Short mmCIF file of C-alpha atoms and ligand atoms in Angstrom, two decimals:
data_model
loop_
_atom_site.label_atom_id
_atom_site.label_comp_id
_atom_site.label_asym_id
_atom_site.label_seq_id
_atom_site.Cartn_x
_atom_site.Cartn_y
_atom_site.Cartn_z
CA MET A 1 0.00 0.00 0.00
CA SER A 2 1.11 3.58 -0.44
CA VAL A 3 1.69 5.87 2.48
CA GLY A 4 -1.19 8.22 3.17
CA ALA A 5 -4.11 8.96 5.41
CA THR A 6 -5.10 5.41 6.28
CA GLY A 7 -2.50 4.87 8.97
CA PRO A 8 -0.37 1.91 9.99
CA GLU A 9 -1.35 -1.50 8.68
CA ARG A 10 -2.70 -3.93 11.25
CA LYS A 11 -0.82 -6.92 9.88
CA LEU A 12 2.51 -5.09 10.27
CA ILE A 13 1.63 -4.10 13.84
CA ASP A 14 0.78 -7.70 14.70
CA THR A 15 4.29 -8.88 13.81
CA CYS A 16 5.55 -7.24 17.02
CA VAL A 17 5.69 -9.86 19.80
CA HIS A 18 6.45 -7.30 22.58
CA CYS A 19 9.79 -8.91 23.43
CA GLY A 20 11.47 -5.56 24.12
CA PHE A 21 14.80 -6.45 22.49
CA CYS A 22 14.56 -3.14 20.62
CA LEU A 23 14.36 -0.99 23.75
CA PRO A 24 18.08 -0.71 24.56
CA ALA A 25 18.76 0.35 20.93
CA CYS A 26 16.25 3.21 20.96
CA PRO A 27 17.73 6.65 21.69
CA THR A 28 14.45 8.23 22.79
CA TYR A 29 13.77 5.38 25.21
CA GLN A 30 17.33 5.59 26.51
CA LEU A 31 16.83 9.30 27.22
CA SER A 32 13.36 9.07 28.77
CA SER A 33 12.93 5.52 30.15
CA ASN A 34 9.35 5.99 29.00
CA GLU A 35 7.74 2.98 27.31
CA ALA A 36 5.70 5.27 25.04
CA GLU A 37 9.00 6.69 23.76
CA SER A 38 10.19 3.22 22.68
CA PRO A 39 9.55 1.28 19.46
CA ARG A 40 7.41 -1.26 21.31
CA GLY A 41 5.46 1.53 23.00
CA ARG A 42 4.89 3.41 19.75
CA ILE A 43 3.71 0.23 18.01
CA ASP A 44 1.34 -0.36 20.92
CA LEU A 45 -0.01 3.18 20.56
CA MET A 46 -0.68 2.46 16.88
CA ARG A 47 -2.44 -0.77 17.84
CA ARG A 48 -4.59 0.97 20.45
CA TYR A 49 -5.45 3.69 17.95
CA LEU A 50 -6.56 1.11 15.36
CA ASP A 51 -8.61 -0.66 18.07
CA GLY A 52 -10.33 2.64 18.88
CA ALA A 53 -8.99 2.66 22.44
CA ILE A 54 -7.28 6.02 21.93
CA GLY A 55 -7.80 8.88 19.52
CA LEU A 56 -5.48 10.84 17.27
CA ASP A 57 -4.68 13.27 20.05
CA ALA A 58 -1.74 15.48 20.99
CA ASP A 59 -0.24 12.79 23.25
CA PHE A 60 -0.23 10.16 20.48
CA VAL A 61 1.21 12.68 18.02
CA ALA A 62 3.97 13.76 20.42
CA HIS A 63 5.21 10.16 20.86
CA ILE A 64 5.21 9.54 17.10
CA ASP A 65 6.82 12.94 16.39
CA SER A 66 9.61 12.23 18.84
CA CYS A 67 10.70 9.10 16.94
CA LEU A 68 13.90 9.92 15.07
CA GLY A 69 13.25 7.33 12.38
CA CYS A 70 16.81 6.13 13.02
CA MET A 71 15.80 2.48 12.55
CA ALA A 72 18.15 1.24 15.28
CA CYS A 73 15.13 -0.76 16.48
CA VAL A 74 14.78 -2.48 13.11
CA LYS A 75 18.32 -3.78 13.38
CA ALA A 76 17.70 -4.99 16.93
CA CYS A 77 14.36 -6.67 16.29
CA PRO A 78 14.51 -10.49 16.03
CA SER A 79 10.98 -10.68 14.61
CA GLY A 80 11.66 -8.57 11.53
CA VAL A 81 9.03 -5.94 12.35
CA ASP A 82 8.86 -3.44 9.47
CA TYR A 83 8.98 -0.44 11.79
CA GLU A 84 10.12 1.86 8.98
CA THR A 85 6.86 1.40 7.10
CA LEU A 86 4.86 1.65 10.33
CA ILE A 87 6.38 4.96 11.40
CA VAL A 88 6.15 6.43 7.91
CA GLU A 89 2.47 5.45 7.77
CA ALA A 90 1.79 6.81 11.27
CA LYS A 91 3.48 10.12 10.48
CA SER A 92 1.59 10.36 7.17
CA MET A 93 -1.70 9.71 8.90
CA ILE A 94 -0.95 12.48 11.38
CA HIS A 95 -0.12 14.85 8.53
CA ALA A 96 -3.39 13.98 6.77
CA SER A 97 -5.77 13.87 9.72
CA PHE A 98 -4.42 15.80 12.71
CA GLN A 99 -4.72 19.56 13.09
CA ARG A 100 -1.36 20.64 14.51
CA PRO A 101 -1.12 23.86 16.54
CA SER A 102 -0.72 26.84 14.20
CA ARG A 103 2.95 27.41 15.20
CA GLN A 104 3.93 23.87 14.24
CA ARG A 105 1.99 24.13 10.98
CA LEU A 106 3.77 27.34 10.08
CA VAL A 107 7.22 25.93 10.93
CA ARG A 108 6.64 22.88 8.72
CA LYS A 109 5.21 25.03 5.95
CA VAL A 110 8.31 27.22 5.92
CA ILE A 111 10.68 24.21 6.03
CA PHE A 112 8.96 22.45 3.15
CA ALA A 113 8.59 25.61 1.11
CA ILE A 114 12.39 25.99 1.13
CA MET A 115 14.44 22.86 1.78
CA PRO A 116 13.34 20.62 -1.10
CA TYR A 117 13.99 23.40 -3.64
CA PRO A 118 17.70 24.13 -4.26
CA ALA A 119 16.93 27.34 -6.19
CA ARG A 120 15.16 28.75 -3.11
CA MET A 121 17.55 27.33 -0.56
CA ARG A 122 20.82 28.39 -2.24
CA PRO A 123 20.44 32.18 -1.80
CA LEU A 124 19.08 31.71 1.72
CA ALA A 125 22.00 29.44 2.65
CA ARG A 126 24.46 32.05 1.38
CA LEU A 127 22.68 34.76 3.33
CA GLY A 128 22.55 32.51 6.39
CA SER A 129 26.27 31.73 6.25
CA LEU A 130 27.06 35.43 5.88
CA SER A 131 24.85 36.37 8.83
CA LYS A 132 26.47 33.61 10.85
CA ARG A 133 29.89 35.13 10.20
CA LEU A 134 28.45 38.49 11.30
CA GLY A 135 27.22 36.98 14.58
CA VAL A 136 23.48 37.20 13.79
CA GLU A 137 23.10 33.59 14.91
CA ARG A 138 23.85 34.51 18.53
CA ILE A 139 21.33 37.37 18.44
CA ALA A 140 18.67 35.16 16.81
CA LYS A 141 19.27 32.45 19.38
CA GLY A 142 18.91 34.90 22.21
CA ARG A 143 15.62 36.29 20.96
CA ALA A 144 13.96 33.18 19.59
CA SER A 145 11.49 31.70 22.02
CA GLY A 146 9.72 29.25 19.71
CA GLY A 147 7.99 28.82 16.37
CA VAL A 148 9.55 29.99 13.12
CA ALA A 149 12.13 32.25 14.83
CA ALA A 150 13.49 29.35 16.88
CA THR A 151 13.55 27.12 13.80
CA LEU A 152 15.47 29.76 11.86
CA ALA A 153 17.93 30.07 14.75
CA SER A 154 18.42 26.26 14.71
CA ALA A 155 18.85 26.29 10.92
CA LEU A 156 21.41 29.10 11.17
CA ALA A 157 23.33 27.18 13.81
CA LEU A 158 23.50 24.17 11.48
CA LEU A 159 24.74 26.07 8.45
CA PRO A 160 28.46 26.02 7.73
CA ARG A 161 30.16 29.40 8.10
CA VAL A 162 30.98 29.27 4.41
CA ALA A 163 28.23 27.71 2.32
CA ASN A 164 30.00 25.33 -0.02
CA SER A 165 27.53 25.95 -2.81
CA ALA A 166 29.76 25.71 -5.91
CA VAL A 167 28.52 22.57 -7.65
CA PRO A 168 29.87 20.65 -10.64
CA ALA A 169 28.26 21.57 -13.99
CA ARG A 170 24.91 19.90 -14.70
CA ASN A 171 23.72 18.35 -17.97
CA ARG A 172 27.16 16.97 -18.53
CA LEU A 173 28.79 13.58 -18.99
CA TYR A 174 32.11 13.38 -17.13
CA SER A 175 34.34 10.87 -18.89
CA ALA A 176 36.10 7.97 -17.21
CA SER A 177 39.81 8.63 -16.74
CA ALA A 178 40.69 4.91 -16.49
CA PRO A 179 39.74 1.87 -18.59
CA ARG A 180 35.95 2.15 -18.93
CA ARG A 181 33.76 -0.03 -16.69
CA GLY A 182 30.34 1.54 -17.28
CA VAL A 183 28.23 4.66 -16.97
CA VAL A 184 26.48 5.90 -13.85
CA GLY A 185 24.24 8.86 -13.06
CA LEU A 186 24.81 11.12 -10.07
CA LEU A 187 21.76 12.06 -8.01
CA THR A 188 22.25 15.60 -6.77
CA GLY A 189 19.30 16.02 -4.39
CA CYS A 190 18.38 19.22 -2.56
CA VAL A 191 20.33 20.06 0.63
CA SER A 192 23.37 18.18 -0.66
CA SER A 193 23.48 20.14 -3.89
CA VAL A 194 23.32 23.44 -2.00
CA LEU A 195 25.75 22.78 0.87
CA PHE A 196 27.96 19.91 -0.29
CA GLY A 197 29.18 20.69 -3.80
CA SER A 198 32.58 19.34 -2.74
CA THR A 199 31.03 15.91 -2.06
CA GLU A 200 29.49 15.87 -5.54
CA GLN A 201 32.82 16.82 -7.11
CA ALA A 202 34.63 14.14 -5.10
CA ALA A 203 32.08 11.52 -6.17
CA ILE A 204 32.62 12.44 -9.83
CA ASP A 205 36.42 12.41 -9.45
CA VAL A 206 36.48 9.00 -7.75
CA LEU A 207 33.96 7.38 -10.10
CA CYS A 208 35.82 8.70 -13.17
CA ALA A 209 39.15 7.48 -11.74
CA GLU A 210 37.53 4.08 -11.21
CA GLY A 211 36.57 3.89 -14.88
CA PHE A 212 32.99 5.14 -14.91
CA ASP A 213 31.48 7.82 -17.07
CA VAL A 214 29.36 10.00 -14.80
CA LEU A 215 26.20 11.64 -16.06
CA VAL A 216 24.99 14.61 -14.00
CA PRO A 217 21.54 15.54 -15.30
CA GLY A 218 20.25 19.04 -14.52
CA GLY A 219 16.85 19.91 -13.07
CA GLN A 220 16.72 16.94 -10.72
CA GLY A 221 15.28 18.43 -7.53
CA CYS A 222 14.58 16.72 -4.23
CA CYS A 223 13.94 12.95 -4.09
CA GLY A 224 11.19 13.35 -1.46
CA ALA A 225 13.12 11.76 1.43
CA LEU A 226 12.91 14.75 3.78
CA ALA A 227 9.16 15.00 3.22
CA GLU A 228 8.56 11.25 3.49
CA HIS A 229 10.47 10.95 6.77
CA ALA A 230 8.43 13.84 8.22
CA GLY A 231 5.10 12.35 7.15
CA GLU A 232 4.46 14.83 4.33
CA ALA A 233 3.42 12.04 1.96
CA PRO A 234 1.65 14.10 -0.74
CA LEU A 235 4.73 16.30 -1.21
CA ALA A 236 7.05 13.27 -1.09
CA ARG A 237 4.97 11.56 -3.79
CA ARG A 238 5.02 14.67 -5.99
CA LEU A 239 8.79 15.06 -5.70
CA ALA A 240 9.47 11.34 -6.24
CA GLY A 241 7.15 11.25 -9.27
CA ALA A 242 8.87 14.30 -10.79
CA LEU A 243 12.33 12.77 -10.27
CA VAL A 244 11.34 9.47 -11.90
CA ALA A 245 9.77 11.36 -14.82
CA ARG A 246 12.93 13.45 -15.22
CA LEU A 247 15.47 10.62 -14.95
CA GLY A 248 13.62 7.39 -15.67
CA ARG A 249 14.63 7.18 -19.33
CA GLU A 250 18.34 7.95 -18.93
CA GLN A 251 20.51 5.02 -19.91
CA VAL A 252 22.79 4.47 -16.93
CA ASP A 253 23.92 1.30 -15.19
CA ALA A 254 23.25 2.76 -11.74
CA TRP A 255 22.05 5.92 -10.04
CA ILE A 256 24.51 6.99 -7.37
CA THR A 257 23.60 8.94 -4.24
CA THR A 258 26.02 10.34 -1.67
CA SER A 259 23.23 10.90 0.87
CA ALA A 260 22.18 8.06 3.18
CA GLY A 261 18.80 9.63 3.96
CA CYS A 262 18.01 10.03 0.25
CA GLY A 263 19.24 6.52 -0.57
CA SER A 264 16.86 4.84 1.84
CA THR A 265 13.85 6.58 0.27
CA LEU A 266 15.10 6.33 -3.33
CA LYS A 267 15.39 2.56 -2.90
CA SER A 268 11.83 2.38 -1.53
CA TYR A 269 9.89 4.35 -4.15
CA ASP A 270 7.47 1.43 -4.31
CA ARG A 271 6.20 2.61 -0.94
CA LEU A 272 5.55 6.13 -2.27
CA LEU A 273 4.55 5.24 -5.82
CA PRO A 274 3.12 1.70 -5.67
CA GLY A 275 2.25 -0.06 -8.89
CA ASN A 276 4.45 2.26 -10.96
CA PRO A 277 6.86 0.12 -13.01
CA ALA A 278 9.03 3.15 -13.94
CA SER A 279 9.61 4.05 -10.28
CA ARG A 280 10.38 0.44 -9.37
CA GLU A 281 12.86 0.14 -12.23
CA PHE A 282 14.45 3.45 -11.17
CA SER A 283 14.66 2.36 -7.50
CA GLU A 284 16.32 -0.90 -8.42
CA ARG A 285 19.17 0.99 -10.05
CA VAL A 286 19.86 3.25 -7.01
CA ARG A 287 23.10 2.62 -5.13
CA ASP A 288 24.70 4.45 -2.27
CA ILE A 289 28.19 5.46 -3.35
CA HIS A 290 29.88 3.32 -0.67
CA GLU A 291 27.86 0.31 -1.70
CA PHE A 292 28.61 0.86 -5.40
CA LEU A 293 32.35 1.39 -5.04
CA TYR A 294 32.66 -1.57 -2.69
CA GLN A 295 30.68 -3.86 -5.02
CA GLN A 296 32.72 -2.79 -8.05
CA GLY A 297 36.06 -2.93 -6.23
CA LEU A 298 38.61 -0.12 -6.10
CA ARG A 299 41.22 -0.17 -8.86
CA ALA A 300 42.59 3.39 -8.88
CA ASP A 301 45.88 4.42 -7.31
CA TYR A 302 45.05 5.75 -3.82
CA LYS A 303 48.01 7.49 -2.23
CA PRO A 304 48.80 7.73 1.48
CA LEU A 305 46.94 10.34 3.52
CA GLY A 306 48.27 9.61 6.97
CA MET A 307 45.29 10.65 9.04
CA ARG A 308 43.08 9.41 11.84
CA VAL A 309 39.45 9.32 10.74
CA ALA A 310 36.52 9.05 13.13
CA TYR A 311 33.74 7.32 11.19
CA HIS A 312 30.12 7.95 12.19
CA PRO A 313 27.75 5.35 10.66
CA ALA A 314 24.71 7.34 9.50
CA CYS A 315 21.49 5.63 10.63
CA HIS A 316 19.95 5.65 7.17
CA LEU A 317 23.05 3.95 5.82
CA ALA A 318 23.76 1.39 8.54
CA ASN A 319 20.25 0.68 9.83
CA ALA A 320 17.92 1.49 6.95
CA GLN A 321 20.14 0.19 4.10
CA GLY A 322 22.36 -2.29 5.95
CA ILE A 323 25.53 -0.62 4.60
CA VAL A 324 27.89 -1.10 7.51
CA ASP A 325 31.22 -2.57 6.40
CA GLU A 326 31.50 -0.91 2.99
CA PRO A 327 32.41 2.65 4.14
CA LEU A 328 34.96 1.24 6.61
CA ALA A 329 36.54 -0.93 3.90
CA LEU A 330 36.77 2.05 1.52
CA LEU A 331 38.35 4.30 4.13
CA ARG A 332 40.80 1.55 5.12
CA ALA A 333 41.76 1.20 1.45
CA ILE A 334 43.43 4.61 1.74
CA PRO A 335 47.05 3.92 2.70
CA GLY A 336 47.95 5.48 6.03
CA CYS A 337 44.33 6.10 6.99
CA GLU A 338 43.49 4.92 10.50
CA VAL A 339 39.75 4.50 10.99
CA VAL A 340 38.22 4.63 14.46
CA LEU A 341 34.60 4.45 15.64
CA PRO A 342 33.15 6.43 18.54
CA GLY A 343 31.58 4.69 21.53
CA GLN A 344 27.87 3.99 20.99
CA SER A 345 28.59 4.40 17.30
CA GLY A 346 25.16 3.05 16.38
CA THR A 347 23.31 5.81 18.23
CA CYS A 348 21.72 8.55 16.13
CA CYS A 349 23.44 11.97 16.13
CA GLY A 350 20.03 13.70 16.30
CA SER A 351 20.00 15.04 12.76
CA ALA A 352 17.30 12.74 11.33
CA GLY A 353 16.01 14.78 8.40
CA ILE A 354 14.19 17.81 9.79
CA TYR A 355 14.16 16.37 13.33
CA ASN A 356 16.83 18.77 14.60
CA LEU A 357 14.64 21.66 13.40
CA VAL A 358 11.32 20.46 14.83
CA GLU A 359 12.50 18.55 17.93
CA PRO A 360 15.54 20.67 18.87
CA ALA A 361 15.77 19.66 22.55
CA THR A 362 16.26 15.91 21.94
CA ALA A 363 18.39 16.62 18.88
CA GLN A 364 20.69 18.79 20.98
CA VAL A 365 21.21 16.12 23.65
CA LEU A 366 22.03 13.51 21.00
CA GLY A 367 24.20 15.92 19.00
CA LYS A 368 26.28 16.86 22.03
CA ALA A 369 26.69 13.22 23.07
CA LYS A 370 27.79 12.23 19.57
CA ALA A 371 30.23 15.14 19.32
CA SER A 372 31.76 14.35 22.68
CA SER A 373 32.21 10.62 21.85
CA ILE A 374 33.92 11.68 18.63
CA ALA A 375 36.11 14.24 20.41
CA GLU A 376 37.45 11.46 22.67
CA LEU A 377 38.97 9.82 19.60
CA HIS A 378 41.32 12.76 18.88
CA ALA A 379 40.79 12.28 15.16
CA ASP A 380 41.97 14.60 12.39
CA VAL A 381 38.62 14.39 10.61
CA VAL A 382 35.15 13.01 11.20
CA ALA A 383 33.62 11.22 8.22
CA THR A 384 30.03 10.24 7.60
CA GLY A 385 27.91 9.49 4.56
CA ASN A 386 24.95 11.76 5.14
CA PRO A 387 24.75 15.56 4.73
CA GLY A 388 22.46 16.04 7.73
CA CYS A 389 24.85 14.14 10.02
CA LEU A 390 27.81 16.20 8.75
CA LEU A 391 25.97 19.42 9.66
CA GLN A 392 24.74 18.14 13.01
CA ILE A 393 28.11 16.78 14.15
CA ALA A 394 29.94 19.92 13.00
CA ARG A 395 27.45 22.05 14.94
CA TYR A 396 28.30 20.41 18.27
CA SER A 397 31.99 19.70 17.64
CA ASP A 398 35.07 21.84 18.20
CA PRO A 399 35.28 24.16 15.14
CA GLY A 400 38.84 22.86 14.62
CA LEU A 401 37.60 19.34 13.80
CA ALA A 402 37.34 18.87 10.03
CA SER A 403 34.44 16.87 8.61
CA ALA A 404 34.01 15.17 5.27
CA HIS A 405 32.04 12.57 3.36
CA PRO A 406 34.20 9.42 2.98
CA VAL A 407 34.24 9.89 -0.79
CA GLU A 408 35.95 13.26 -0.26
CA LEU A 409 38.77 11.46 1.54
CA LEU A 410 39.07 8.98 -1.33
CA ALA A 411 39.26 11.89 -3.77
CA ARG A 412 41.85 13.61 -1.59
CA SER A 413 43.90 10.43 -1.57
CA LEU A 414 43.72 10.23 -5.38
CA ARG A 415 45.09 13.77 -5.62
CA ALA A 416 47.74 13.28 -2.92
CA SER A 417 51.37 13.34 -3.95
CA THR A 418 53.59 10.33 -3.37
CA ALA A 419 56.63 12.58 -2.94
S1 SF4 B 501 13.34 4.63 14.81
FE1 SF4 B 501 14.92 5.12 16.37
S2 SF4 B 501 13.90 6.60 17.75
FE2 SF4 B 501 12.27 5.62 16.53
S3 SF4 B 501 11.58 3.92 17.78
FE3 SF4 B 501 13.17 3.07 16.42
S4 SF4 B 501 15.08 3.24 17.59
FE4 SF4 B 501 13.57 4.56 18.63
S1 SF4 B 502 12.19 -6.14 19.17
FE1 SF4 B 502 10.66 -6.24 17.51
S2 SF4 B 502 9.12 -7.72 18.20
FE2 SF4 B 502 10.36 -7.15 20.02
S3 SF4 B 502 9.21 -5.44 20.95
FE3 SF4 B 502 10.71 -4.51 19.58
S4 SF4 B 502 9.60 -4.25 17.61
FE4 SF4 B 502 8.40 -5.70 18.86
#
């Protein structure tokens, strides 16, 4: 079934046997010790709602809203409960049928009027980075007491001081610089294409050096992941449908994404656009860049970097897509690169799509904890395969700690001198 107003499916709910094995893995349960803030508790709320024992009230909504969607519970569950579909359906039902307070509605309206649209976000990101350098962030933080002002203050705090918005040229085929192994397409997304042009460039450089032609089509737009994870199903469907219509006919062997959050939705378009053969065929070709490079095998000449890298496994990579070993193997393929993992490495950093904008208190606790476990490693750089995690970790880390997508380190190693 597609996500929408109907709510969580009973048969999915009934696969939960209440064993509680998921509880220790759940960050919101760990923080609150409240059963209703656990996966089992949230599934039980959904069950009670379907049974008519409770209504779609503010209490139910708060417990569903507070779920990060980190999917640590999915990994921990021995019964294979499809919690991802359940939470997406519950959040979509809330979006369709619950009247949020006007402040929350406005905040979400502003977020989704800007973030999925690179042409709107780019000038605002530049302005935001400039105002951050001028110290406006501190003033905004001091004055913001809630609603849109507080969200803008949180967004400003997340922005890098210099918005890295120069992106590789679109509508272009970048040619392989090694014996040709195939052709891939690069998915550019929304937030990534505004703030992480250097990641896109690194992906192109590495893929070309590995023998792949890289097609970067223009006019791609957002894949719908941000909207889907926040329950905004109609918008997610529109964006996903537009992306499939724009790219579906391109002749590439694989579509590559550098964003873990996008990858998990791009691979599940059947959930958003059921019964659409074009979207299924598109989804089947999507690969996260770590997954693709690992599957193909590295052949290029990676030169020593000599650095200690703290790797943070993004939840939507490790938990939602099961891509755990691949990023570590790629980083360890760089000569001289020592890879270390922080304690509690599987715990969410609090980014979680728009979570750090709409649930800032929990996001802050998790962000600080993640930053401090990374700081203990005394690394030269923190690496993670999701743009939201990069922003969140940088926000709570010492400004002297560099951060990068793993593919940027591979590209740096390619460029490094052997002298
Ligand atoms: S997705 Fe994450 S926050 Fe939500 S219930 Fe599962 S473990 Fe807890
Ligand atoms: S581990 Fe799985 S089956 Fe057990 S309570 Fe959690 S979701 Fe339910």
